[in-house]
mmCIF file of C-alpha atoms in Angstrom:
data_model
loop_
_atom_site.group_PDB
_atom_site.id
_atom_site.type_symbol
_atom_site.label_atom_id
_atom_site.label_comp_id
_atom_site.label_asym_id
_atom_site.label_seq_id
_atom_site.Cartn_x
_atom_site.Cartn_y
_atom_site.Cartn_z
ATOM 1 C CA MET O 159 46.530 -108.609 21.139
ATOM 2 C CA ALA O 160 48.345 -112.058 20.612
ATOM 3 C CA ALA O 161 47.365 -114.097 17.532
ATOM 4 C CA LYS O 162 44.690 -116.608 18.386
ATOM 5 C CA LYS O 163 45.170 -120.427 18.171
ATOM 6 C CA PRO O 164 43.756 -122.059 15.067
ATOM 7 C CA ASP O 165 40.146 -123.307 15.178
ATOM 8 C CA ASP O 166 39.198 -126.138 12.579
ATOM 9 C CA GLN O 167 35.512 -126.058 13.601
ATOM 10 C CA PRO O 168 33.147 -124.496 11.119
ATOM 11 C CA ALA O 169 32.042 -120.784 11.981
ATOM 12 C CA ASP O 170 28.559 -119.856 13.013
ATOM 13 C CA LEU O 171 28.310 -117.187 10.242
ATOM 14 C CA LYS O 172 29.867 -116.605 6.890
ATOM 15 C CA ILE O 173 29.887 -113.020 5.681
ATOM 16 C CA ILE O 174 31.415 -112.140 2.265
ATOM 17 C CA LEU O 175 32.757 -108.947 1.032
ATOM 18 C CA LEU O 176 32.118 -108.045 -2.500
ATOM 19 C CA GLY O 177 33.046 -105.198 -5.072
ATOM 20 C CA ASP O 178 35.699 -104.140 -7.450
ATOM 21 C CA SER O 179 39.387 -104.391 -6.807
ATOM 22 C CA ALA O 180 40.978 -101.657 -4.607
ATOM 23 C CA VAL O 181 37.844 -100.366 -3.261
ATOM 24 C CA GLY O 182 39.026 -101.000 0.239
ATOM 25 C CA LYS O 183 37.311 -104.381 1.380
ATOM 26 C CA SER O 184 40.327 -105.786 2.988
ATOM 27 C CA LYS O 185 41.208 -102.516 4.754
ATOM 28 C CA LEU O 186 37.736 -102.211 6.112
ATOM 29 C CA ALA O 187 37.772 -105.748 7.504
ATOM 30 C CA GLU O 188 41.184 -105.200 8.944
ATOM 31 C CA ARG O 189 40.077 -101.937 10.576
ATOM 32 C CA PHE O 190 37.150 -103.622 12.245
ATOM 33 C CA LEU O 191 39.079 -106.625 13.396
ATOM 34 C CA LEU O 192 42.357 -104.994 14.391
ATOM 35 C CA ASP O 193 44.372 -107.796 15.891
ATOM 36 C CA ASP O 194 41.302 -110.029 17.039
ATOM 37 C CA TYR O 195 41.327 -112.454 14.238
ATOM 38 C CA GLN O 196 42.795 -115.399 12.486
ATOM 39 C CA PRO O 197 43.802 -114.894 8.779
ATOM 40 C CA GLN O 198 44.072 -117.662 6.437
ATOM 41 C CA GLN O 199 45.185 -117.683 2.711
ATOM 42 C CA LEU O 200 42.934 -120.175 0.895
ATOM 43 C CA SER O 201 45.135 -120.029 -2.357
ATOM 44 C CA THR O 202 43.191 -122.681 -4.043
ATOM 45 C CA PHE O 203 40.160 -120.380 -4.135
ATOM 46 C CA ALA O 204 42.202 -117.196 -4.318
ATOM 47 C CA LEU O 205 40.624 -115.638 -1.226
ATOM 48 C CA SER O 206 41.402 -114.638 2.376
ATOM 49 C CA LEU O 207 39.398 -115.599 5.284
ATOM 50 C CA TYR O 208 39.514 -113.668 8.581
ATOM 51 C CA ARG O 209 37.798 -115.547 11.678
ATOM 52 C CA HIS O 210 36.349 -113.306 14.347
ATOM 53 C CA THR O 211 34.786 -114.188 17.728
ATOM 54 C CA CYS O 212 32.337 -111.846 19.365
ATOM 55 C CA THR O 213 29.643 -111.698 21.985
ATOM 56 C CA TYR O 214 26.244 -111.346 20.475
ATOM 57 C CA PRO O 215 23.828 -109.412 20.983
ATOM 58 C CA PHE O 216 26.161 -106.269 20.909
ATOM 59 C CA THR O 217 23.939 -103.776 22.967
ATOM 60 C CA SER O 218 22.804 -104.056 26.626
ATOM 61 C CA ALA O 219 19.245 -103.385 25.454
ATOM 62 C CA GLN O 220 19.271 -106.458 23.173
ATOM 63 C CA ARG O 221 20.729 -108.570 25.994
ATOM 64 C CA THR O 222 17.780 -107.894 28.157
ATOM 65 C CA GLN O 223 15.755 -109.892 25.621
ATOM 66 C CA GLU O 224 18.263 -112.332 24.416
ATOM 67 C CA LYS O 225 20.984 -114.116 26.435
ATOM 68 C CA PRO O 226 24.643 -113.156 25.208
ATOM 69 C CA ARG O 227 26.599 -115.885 23.535
ATOM 70 C CA LYS O 228 29.791 -116.231 21.697
ATOM 71 C CA LEU O 229 29.671 -116.200 17.930
ATOM 72 C CA THR O 230 32.459 -117.155 15.442
ATOM 73 C CA VAL O 231 32.121 -115.251 12.119
ATOM 74 C CA ASP O 232 34.259 -115.939 8.878
ATOM 75 C CA PHE O 233 34.645 -112.954 6.802
ATOM 76 C CA TRP O 234 35.531 -113.939 3.272
ATOM 77 C CA ASP O 235 37.582 -111.552 1.181
ATOM 78 C CA THR O 236 38.362 -111.842 -2.484
ATOM 79 C CA ALA O 237 42.151 -111.479 -2.420
ATOM 80 C CA GLY O 238 42.302 -110.052 -5.960
ATOM 81 C CA GLN O 239 39.951 -112.635 -7.685
ATOM 82 C CA GLU O 240 37.472 -109.934 -8.333
ATOM 83 C CA ARG O 241 39.677 -108.377 -10.969
ATOM 84 C CA PHE O 242 38.165 -111.010 -13.305
ATOM 85 C CA GLN O 243 34.697 -109.366 -12.659
ATOM 86 C CA THR O 244 33.341 -112.545 -11.398
ATOM 87 C CA MET O 245 33.722 -114.969 -8.426
ATOM 88 C CA HIS O 246 33.898 -118.672 -8.078
ATOM 89 C CA ALA O 247 30.520 -120.119 -6.837
ATOM 90 C CA SER O 248 31.993 -121.530 -3.760
ATOM 91 C CA TYR O 249 32.610 -117.918 -2.600
ATOM 92 C CA TYR O 250 28.822 -117.389 -2.432
ATOM 93 C CA HIS O 251 27.879 -120.795 -1.168
ATOM 94 C CA GLY O 252 26.548 -120.703 2.372
ATOM 95 C CA ALA O 253 26.984 -117.056 2.971
ATOM 96 C CA HIS O 254 24.448 -115.524 5.553
ATOM 97 C CA ALA O 255 25.298 -111.827 4.578
ATOM 98 C CA CYS O 256 27.123 -109.655 2.049
ATOM 99 C CA ILE O 257 28.970 -106.302 2.278
ATOM 100 C CA LEU O 258 29.088 -104.833 -1.058
ATOM 101 C CA VAL O 259 31.722 -101.984 -1.241
ATOM 102 C CA PHE O 260 32.521 -99.368 -3.785
ATOM 103 C CA ASP O 261 34.842 -96.433 -3.912
ATOM 104 C CA VAL O 262 33.079 -92.990 -3.900
ATOM 105 C CA GLY O 263 36.030 -91.530 -5.665
ATOM 106 C CA ARG O 264 35.860 -93.996 -8.639
ATOM 107 C CA LYS O 265 32.697 -93.961 -10.657
ATOM 108 C CA ILE O 266 33.496 -97.140 -12.429
ATOM 109 C CA THR O 267 33.329 -99.105 -9.031
ATOM 110 C CA TYR O 268 29.842 -97.696 -8.466
ATOM 111 C CA LYS O 269 28.645 -98.697 -11.848
ATOM 112 C CA ASN O 270 29.945 -102.205 -11.255
ATOM 113 C CA LEU O 271 27.715 -102.651 -8.270
ATOM 114 C CA ASP O 272 25.016 -103.871 -10.537
ATOM 115 C CA THR O 273 27.221 -106.574 -12.117
ATOM 116 C CA TRP O 274 28.244 -107.777 -8.481
ATOM 117 C CA TYR O 275 24.725 -107.720 -7.067
ATOM 118 C CA GLU O 276 23.188 -109.601 -9.980
ATOM 119 C CA GLU O 277 25.854 -112.396 -9.514
ATOM 120 C CA LEU O 278 25.176 -112.505 -5.850
ATOM 121 C CA VAL O 279 21.386 -112.804 -6.274
ATOM 122 C CA GLY O 280 21.912 -115.363 -8.944
ATOM 123 C CA HIS O 281 23.677 -117.515 -6.349
ATOM 124 C CA ARG O 282 21.902 -116.653 -3.117
ATOM 125 C CA GLY O 283 18.662 -114.943 -4.040
ATOM 126 C CA LEU O 284 16.950 -111.834 -2.890
ATOM 127 C CA ASN O 285 16.591 -112.639 0.885
ATOM 128 C CA LEU O 286 20.266 -112.677 1.604
ATOM 129 C CA PRO O 287 21.152 -109.515 3.661
ATOM 130 C CA VAL O 288 23.215 -107.015 1.790
ATOM 131 C CA ILE O 289 24.942 -103.931 3.138
ATOM 132 C CA VAL O 290 26.330 -101.388 0.605
ATOM 133 C CA VAL O 291 29.277 -99.407 1.700
ATOM 134 C CA ALA O 292 30.375 -96.166 0.017
ATOM 135 C CA ASN O 293 34.130 -96.281 1.076
ATOM 136 C CA LYS O 294 36.854 -93.672 1.258
ATOM 137 C CA ILE O 295 34.403 -90.953 2.102
ATOM 138 C CA ASP O 296 37.317 -89.047 3.998
ATOM 139 C CA VAL O 297 38.599 -87.990 0.623
ATOM 140 C CA ASP O 298 35.525 -85.933 -0.150
ATOM 141 C CA LEU O 299 32.922 -85.568 2.739
ATOM 142 C CA SER O 300 30.528 -83.803 0.267
ATOM 143 C CA ARG O 301 29.784 -87.161 -1.483
ATOM 144 C CA ALA O 302 28.054 -88.213 1.741
ATOM 145 C CA SER O 303 24.953 -85.950 0.701
ATOM 146 C CA LYS O 304 24.651 -87.637 -2.658
ATOM 147 C CA ALA O 305 21.625 -90.060 -3.556
ATOM 148 C CA PHE O 306 22.598 -93.179 -5.313
ATOM 149 C CA GLY O 307 20.236 -94.588 -7.923
ATOM 150 C CA PHE O 308 21.537 -98.242 -7.409
ATOM 151 C CA VAL O 309 20.613 -98.242 -3.770
ATOM 152 C CA GLU O 310 17.062 -96.762 -4.299
ATOM 153 C CA ARG O 311 16.368 -99.102 -7.161
ATOM 154 C CA ARG O 312 17.563 -102.191 -5.519
ATOM 155 C CA ARG O 313 15.990 -101.212 -2.241
ATOM 156 C CA ALA O 314 12.503 -101.194 -4.050
ATOM 157 C CA GLU O 315 13.188 -104.456 -5.652
ATOM 158 C CA ARG O 316 14.059 -106.104 -2.280
ATOM 159 C CA LEU O 317 10.993 -104.767 -0.523
ATOM 160 C CA GLU O 318 8.667 -105.878 -3.234
ATOM 161 C CA ALA O 319 10.215 -109.524 -3.197
ATOM 162 C CA ALA O 320 9.832 -109.577 0.669
ATOM 163 C CA ALA O 321 6.323 -108.471 0.615
ATOM 164 C CA GLU O 322 5.535 -111.181 -2.112
ATOM 165 C CA ARG O 323 7.074 -113.841 0.101
ATOM 166 C CA GLY O 324 5.083 -112.458 3.093
ATOM 167 C CA LEU O 325 8.168 -111.801 5.154
ATOM 168 C CA PRO O 326 7.178 -109.725 8.460
ATOM 169 C CA ALA O 327 10.111 -107.277 7.886
ATOM 170 C CA ALA O 328 8.532 -106.052 4.623
ATOM 171 C CA ASN O 329 5.703 -104.242 6.607
ATOM 172 C CA ALA O 330 8.019 -102.730 9.256
ATOM 173 C CA ALA O 331 8.127 -99.043 9.102
ATOM 174 C CA ASP O 332 11.741 -98.789 9.986
ATOM 175 C CA TYR O 333 12.934 -101.707 7.824
ATOM 176 C CA ASP O 334 15.586 -100.921 5.361
ATOM 177 C CA PRO O 335 16.197 -103.881 3.097
ATOM 178 C CA LEU O 336 19.515 -102.364 1.620
ATOM 179 C CA PRO O 337 21.188 -100.132 4.122
ATOM 180 C CA LEU O 338 23.866 -97.717 2.840
ATOM 181 C CA PHE O 339 26.788 -96.620 4.941
ATOM 182 C CA PHE O 340 29.340 -94.041 4.095
ATOM 183 C CA ALA O 341 32.614 -95.187 5.542
ATOM 184 C CA SER O 342 36.416 -94.673 5.658
ATOM 185 C CA ALA O 343 38.862 -97.571 6.527
ATOM 186 C CA SER O 344 41.472 -94.777 6.979
ATOM 187 C CA ASP O 345 39.852 -92.958 9.846
ATOM 188 C CA GLY O 346 37.393 -95.564 10.927
ATOM 189 C CA THR O 347 34.131 -93.784 10.139
ATOM 190 C CA ASN O 348 31.200 -96.156 10.445
ATOM 191 C CA VAL O 349 33.435 -99.277 10.150
ATOM 192 C CA VAL O 350 32.152 -100.831 13.468
ATOM 193 C CA SER O 351 28.577 -100.025 12.533
ATOM 194 C CA ILE O 352 28.935 -101.792 9.220
ATOM 195 C CA PHE O 353 30.279 -105.072 10.490
ATOM 196 C CA ARG O 354 27.853 -105.180 13.398
ATOM 197 C CA GLU O 355 24.973 -104.553 11.170
ATOM 198 C CA ALA O 356 26.144 -107.398 8.798
ATOM 199 C CA ILE O 357 26.418 -109.770 11.709
ATOM 200 C CA ASP O 358 23.154 -108.784 13.131
ATOM 201 C CA ARG O 359 21.470 -109.347 9.870
ATOM 202 C CA ALA O 360 23.237 -112.604 9.273
ATOM 203 C CA VAL O 361 22.118 -113.978 12.558
ATOM 204 C CA LYS O 362 18.539 -113.127 11.909
ATOM 205 C CA PHE O 363 18.712 -114.393 8.404
ATOM 206 C CA LYS O 364 20.079 -117.772 9.576
ATOM 207 C CA ASN O 365 17.483 -117.983 12.471
ATOM 208 C CA ALA O 366 14.541 -117.102 10.128
ATOM 209 C CA GLY O 367 14.954 -120.202 7.912
ATOM 210 C CA VAL O 368 12.923 -118.463 5.115
ATOM 211 C CA GLY O 369 15.257 -119.749 2.354
ATOM 212 C CA GLU O 370 17.205 -117.575 0.146
ATOM 213 C CA GLY O 371 14.282 -116.794 -2.188
ATOM 214 C CA THR O 372 15.814 -118.542 -5.262
ATOM 215 C CA PHE O 373 13.943 -120.634 -7.828
ATOM 216 C CA VAL O 374 14.917 -123.909 -6.006
ATOM 217 C CA ASP O 375 13.204 -122.527 -2.808
ATOM 218 C CA GLU O 376 10.115 -121.858 -4.798
ATOM 219 C CA VAL O 377 10.216 -125.307 -6.406
ATOM 220 C CA LEU O 378 10.591 -126.904 -2.889
ATOM 221 C CA ALA O 379 7.601 -124.828 -1.646
ATOM 222 C CA PHE O 380 5.478 -125.881 -4.498
ATOM 223 C CA ILE O 381 6.252 -129.699 -3.830
ATOM 224 C CA HIS O 382 5.262 -129.263 -0.076
ATOM 225 C CA GLU O 383 1.981 -127.340 -1.112
ATOM 226 C CA GLU O 384 1.027 -130.058 -3.624
ATOM 227 C CA GLU O 385 1.737 -132.894 -1.220
ATOM 228 C CA GLY O 386 -0.867 -131.382 1.106
ATOM 229 C CA LYS O 387 -3.451 -130.565 -1.482
ATOM 230 C CA GLU O 388 -6.225 -132.991 -2.311
ATOM 231 C CA GLY O 389 -5.776 -133.969 -5.945
ATOM 232 C CA GLY O 390 -2.489 -132.234 -6.067
ATOM 233 C CA MET O 391 0.416 -133.197 -8.342
ATOM 234 C CA PHE O 392 2.292 -135.138 -5.468
ATOM 235 C CA SER O 393 -0.663 -136.426 -3.490
ATOM 236 C CA GLY O 394 -2.945 -139.315 -3.595
ATOM 237 C CA LYS O 395 -3.006 -142.695 -4.948
ATOM 238 C CA GLU O 396 0.184 -142.751 -7.093
ATOM 239 C CA ASN O 397 2.501 -141.839 -4.179
ATOM 240 C CA ASP O 398 0.698 -144.258 -1.778
ATOM 241 C CA GLU O 399 1.061 -147.187 -4.238
ATOM 242 C CA GLN O 400 4.753 -146.287 -4.658
ATOM 243 C CA ALA O 401 5.314 -146.249 -0.994
ATOM 244 C CA GLU O 402 3.423 -149.437 -0.283
ATOM 245 C CA ALA O 403 5.056 -151.374 -3.146
ATOM 246 C CA GLY O 404 8.523 -150.372 -1.799
ATOM 247 C CA THR O 405 9.644 -149.478 -5.408
ATOM 248 C CA GLY O 406 11.667 -146.613 -4.170
ATOM 249 C CA GLU O 407 11.290 -143.041 -3.831
ATOM 250 C CA THR O 408 7.768 -141.572 -4.517
ATOM 251 C CA THR O 409 7.346 -138.915 -7.331
ATOM 252 C CA ALA O 410 7.374 -136.240 -4.474
ATOM 253 C CA GLY O 411 10.418 -137.715 -2.864
ATOM 254 C CA ALA O 412 12.269 -137.848 -6.262
ATOM 255 C CA ALA O 413 11.161 -134.356 -7.211
ATOM 256 C CA ARG O 414 12.386 -133.069 -3.761
ATOM 257 C CA ALA O 415 15.662 -134.853 -3.940
ATOM 258 C CA ALA O 416 16.279 -133.386 -7.380
ATOM 259 C CA ALA O 417 15.540 -129.851 -6.124
ATOM 260 C CA MET O 418 17.812 -130.366 -3.153
ATOM 261 C CA ASP O 419 20.549 -131.624 -5.363
ATOM 262 C CA ALA O 420 20.210 -128.503 -7.349
ATOM 263 C CA LYS O 421 20.198 -126.418 -4.262
ATOM 264 C CA ASN O 422 23.379 -127.998 -2.917
ATOM 265 C CA GLY O 423 24.933 -128.416 -6.310
ATOM 266 C CA LEU O 424 27.395 -125.780 -5.689
ATOM 267 C CA PRO O 425 30.918 -126.793 -4.643
ATOM 268 C CA SER O 426 31.174 -127.151 -0.947
ATOM 269 C CA GLU O 427 32.953 -124.726 1.055
ATOM 270 C CA PRO O 428 36.721 -125.894 1.293
ATOM 271 C CA PRO O 429 37.830 -127.535 4.594
ATOM 272 C CA LEU O 430 39.639 -125.185 6.956
ATOM 273 C CA PRO O 431 43.272 -125.952 6.548
ATOM 274 C CA ALA O 432 45.213 -127.640 9.440
ATOM 275 C CA LYS O 433 47.457 -124.608 9.766
ATOM 276 C CA MET O 434 46.447 -120.947 9.548
ATOM 277 C CA LEU O 435 48.742 -118.138 8.758
ATOM 278 C CA ALA O 436 49.049 -115.621 11.740
ATOM 279 C CA SER O 437 49.985 -112.119 11.394
#
């Protein structure tokens, strides 16, 4: 397939790939996309970006309930930056889902999942969809029968967080808050399923508008609750007097602005370059 023309418009979705170096993140993305993408090298941020266009929903059953539409998805890849065991904050900023990858043949890459996961949650909260991928399963198929403590532990943690926030999915019998896929970028095992699952969850996350579940989200919810409560911290006479006097923002407004500044305080996503590198 011929390389597509560059598109400087923001994508509908941003999905990030995360995990140790050489676990196969780039190979998984390239296997899924084949030639149907626009690669970019954003050298300032030491990452690669693959833009993909797809028709969503994917299945005919879903399309009977939802009208098909074109989606543009940016897949962000670390391009070696992960060797420092941390990522720049802008890498996480604005993500709608994460594909977290480890190599089933290298135990250290599995142990490091906790580090990557904690950093991800620190930036994006517990509500962000995460798909865990055990890659290179073709090397030893017996590993597909193993249980992984990281997944079980974090799965329970995410279920509890969803229940505390009253999210509908938390009560669904078939809901898996942290799906695990065994995959092979070499032979293609589960690759399409992984990326379609990530896109599907990213769409639902974006549409739900439930917030990322971060501390700032909780502060904003508290301000909203107090404004509507008689005798609340941000209700009543003080705010009315401030508004009538025209002295500037009300206490609630200032608090909300400060919270939003904190929420948006991460560096903005870099603008798409005028020229993209084509394969």
